[in-house]
JSON list of C-alpha atoms and ligand atoms in Angstrom, two decimals:
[
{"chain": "A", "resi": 1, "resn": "UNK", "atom": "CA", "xyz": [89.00, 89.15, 83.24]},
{"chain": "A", "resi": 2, "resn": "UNK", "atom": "CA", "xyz": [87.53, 92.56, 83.47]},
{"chain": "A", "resi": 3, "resn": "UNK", "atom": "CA", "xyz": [86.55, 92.62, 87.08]},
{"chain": "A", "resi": 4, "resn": "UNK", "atom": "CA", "xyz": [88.54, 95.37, 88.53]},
{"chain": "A", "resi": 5, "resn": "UNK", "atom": "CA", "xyz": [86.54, 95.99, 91.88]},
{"chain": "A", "resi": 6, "resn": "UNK", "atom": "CA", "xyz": [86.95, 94.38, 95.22]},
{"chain": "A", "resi": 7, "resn": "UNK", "atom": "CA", "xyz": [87.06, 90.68, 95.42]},
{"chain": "A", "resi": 8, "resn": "UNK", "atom": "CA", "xyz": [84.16, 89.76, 98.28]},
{"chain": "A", "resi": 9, "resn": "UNK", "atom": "CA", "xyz": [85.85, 86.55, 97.90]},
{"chain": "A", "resi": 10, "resn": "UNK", "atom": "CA", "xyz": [88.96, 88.04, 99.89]},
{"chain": "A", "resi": 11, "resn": "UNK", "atom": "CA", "xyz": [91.32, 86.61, 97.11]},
{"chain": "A", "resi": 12, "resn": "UNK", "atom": "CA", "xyz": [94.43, 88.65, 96.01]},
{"chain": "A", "resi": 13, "resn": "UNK", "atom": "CA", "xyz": [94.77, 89.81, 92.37]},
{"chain": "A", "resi": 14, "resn": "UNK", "atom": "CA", "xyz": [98.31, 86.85, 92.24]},
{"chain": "A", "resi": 15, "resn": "UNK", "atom": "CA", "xyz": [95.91, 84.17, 94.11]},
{"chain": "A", "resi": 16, "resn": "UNK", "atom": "CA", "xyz": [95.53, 81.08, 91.78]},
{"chain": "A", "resi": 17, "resn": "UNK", "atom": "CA", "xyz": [92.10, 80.42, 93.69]},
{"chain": "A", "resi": 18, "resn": "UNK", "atom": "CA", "xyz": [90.12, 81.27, 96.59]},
{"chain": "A", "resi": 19, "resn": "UNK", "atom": "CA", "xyz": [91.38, 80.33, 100.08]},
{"chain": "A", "resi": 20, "resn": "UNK", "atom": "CA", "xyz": [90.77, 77.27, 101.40]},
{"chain": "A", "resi": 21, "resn": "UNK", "atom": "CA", "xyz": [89.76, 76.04, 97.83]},
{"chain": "A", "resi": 22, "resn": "UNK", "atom": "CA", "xyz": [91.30, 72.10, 98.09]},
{"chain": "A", "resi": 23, "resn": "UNK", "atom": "CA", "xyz": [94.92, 71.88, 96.29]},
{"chain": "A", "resi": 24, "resn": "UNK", "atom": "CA", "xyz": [96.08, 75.04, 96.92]},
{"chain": "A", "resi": 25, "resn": "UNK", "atom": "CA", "xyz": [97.93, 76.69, 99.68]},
{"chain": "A", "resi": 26, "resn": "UNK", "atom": "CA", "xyz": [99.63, 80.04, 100.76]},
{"chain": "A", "resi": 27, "resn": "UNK", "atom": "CA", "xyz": [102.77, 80.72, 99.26]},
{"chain": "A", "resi": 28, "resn": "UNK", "atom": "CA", "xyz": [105.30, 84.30, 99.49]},
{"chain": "A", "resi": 29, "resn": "UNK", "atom": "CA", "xyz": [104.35, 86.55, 96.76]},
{"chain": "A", "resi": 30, "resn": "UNK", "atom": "CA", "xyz": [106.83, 86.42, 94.06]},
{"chain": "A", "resi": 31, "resn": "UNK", "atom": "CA", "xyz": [106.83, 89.90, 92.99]},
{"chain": "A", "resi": 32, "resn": "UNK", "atom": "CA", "xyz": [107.40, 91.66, 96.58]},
{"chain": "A", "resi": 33, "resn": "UNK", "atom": "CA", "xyz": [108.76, 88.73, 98.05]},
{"chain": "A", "resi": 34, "resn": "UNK", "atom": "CA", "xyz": [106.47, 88.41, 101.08]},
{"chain": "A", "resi": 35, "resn": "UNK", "atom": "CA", "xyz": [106.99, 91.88, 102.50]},
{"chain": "A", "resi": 36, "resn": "UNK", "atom": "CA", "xyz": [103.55, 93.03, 101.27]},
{"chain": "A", "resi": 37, "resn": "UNK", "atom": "CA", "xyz": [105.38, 96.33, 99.95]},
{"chain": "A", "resi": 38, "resn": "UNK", "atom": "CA", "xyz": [106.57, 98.02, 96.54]},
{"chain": "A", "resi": 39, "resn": "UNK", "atom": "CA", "xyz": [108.00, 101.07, 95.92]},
{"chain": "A", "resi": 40, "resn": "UNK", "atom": "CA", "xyz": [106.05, 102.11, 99.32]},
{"chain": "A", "resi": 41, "resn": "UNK", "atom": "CA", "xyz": [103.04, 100.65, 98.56]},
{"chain": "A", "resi": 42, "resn": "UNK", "atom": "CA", "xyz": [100.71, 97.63, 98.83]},
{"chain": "A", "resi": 43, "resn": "UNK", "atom": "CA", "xyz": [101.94, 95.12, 96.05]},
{"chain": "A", "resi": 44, "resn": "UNK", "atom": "CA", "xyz": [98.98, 94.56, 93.45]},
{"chain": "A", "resi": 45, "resn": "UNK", "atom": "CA", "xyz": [100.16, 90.76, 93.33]},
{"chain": "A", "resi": 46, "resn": "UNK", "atom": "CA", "xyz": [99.17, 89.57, 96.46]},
{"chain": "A", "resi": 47, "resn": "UNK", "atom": "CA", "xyz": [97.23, 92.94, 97.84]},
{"chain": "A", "resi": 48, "resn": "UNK", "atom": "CA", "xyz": [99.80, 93.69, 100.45]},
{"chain": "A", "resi": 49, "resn": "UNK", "atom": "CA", "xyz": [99.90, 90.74, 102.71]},
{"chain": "A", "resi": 50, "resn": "UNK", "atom": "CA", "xyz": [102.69, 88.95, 100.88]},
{"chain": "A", "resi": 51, "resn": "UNK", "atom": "CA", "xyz": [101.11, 86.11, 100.85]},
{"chain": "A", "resi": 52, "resn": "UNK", "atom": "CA", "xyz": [99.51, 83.88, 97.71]},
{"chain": "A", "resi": 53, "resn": "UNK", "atom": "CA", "xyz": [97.52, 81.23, 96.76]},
{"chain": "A", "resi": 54, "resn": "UNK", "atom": "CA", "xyz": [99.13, 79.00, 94.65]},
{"chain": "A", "resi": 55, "resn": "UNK", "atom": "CA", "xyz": [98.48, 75.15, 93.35]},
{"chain": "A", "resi": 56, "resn": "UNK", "atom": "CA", "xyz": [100.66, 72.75, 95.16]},
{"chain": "A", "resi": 57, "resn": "UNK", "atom": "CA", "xyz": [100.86, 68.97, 94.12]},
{"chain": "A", "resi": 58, "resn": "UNK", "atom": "CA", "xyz": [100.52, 69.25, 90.84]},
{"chain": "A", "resi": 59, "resn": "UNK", "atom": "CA", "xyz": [101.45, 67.70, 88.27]},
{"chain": "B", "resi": 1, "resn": "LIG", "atom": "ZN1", "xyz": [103.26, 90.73, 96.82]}
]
């Protein structure tokens, strides 16, 4: 939980998992809301595309 520098993976700081990893899907970043944007700037949660991965059909 220490890794700070860029993800090769592509994965945003909020994403559950890596895209395309089976389970998951793409889901509007809770924090900015899907615009990508806070207080002028790229939203750490989902790296400014407003989009995250999240689990789906669980339970
Ligand atoms: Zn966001």
């Amino acid at each position: 939980m220490s890794t700070d520098g860029p993800d090769p993976s592509g994965a945003a700081p909020g994403d559950e998992a890596p895209p395309g990893t089976p389970g998951t899907g793409e889901d509007v970043c809770p924090r900015c809301g899907g615009s990508g944007k806070i207080d002028g700037g790229d939203c750490p949660e989902c790296g400014g595309t407003g989009i995250v991965i999240a689990g789906i059909g669980g339970g």
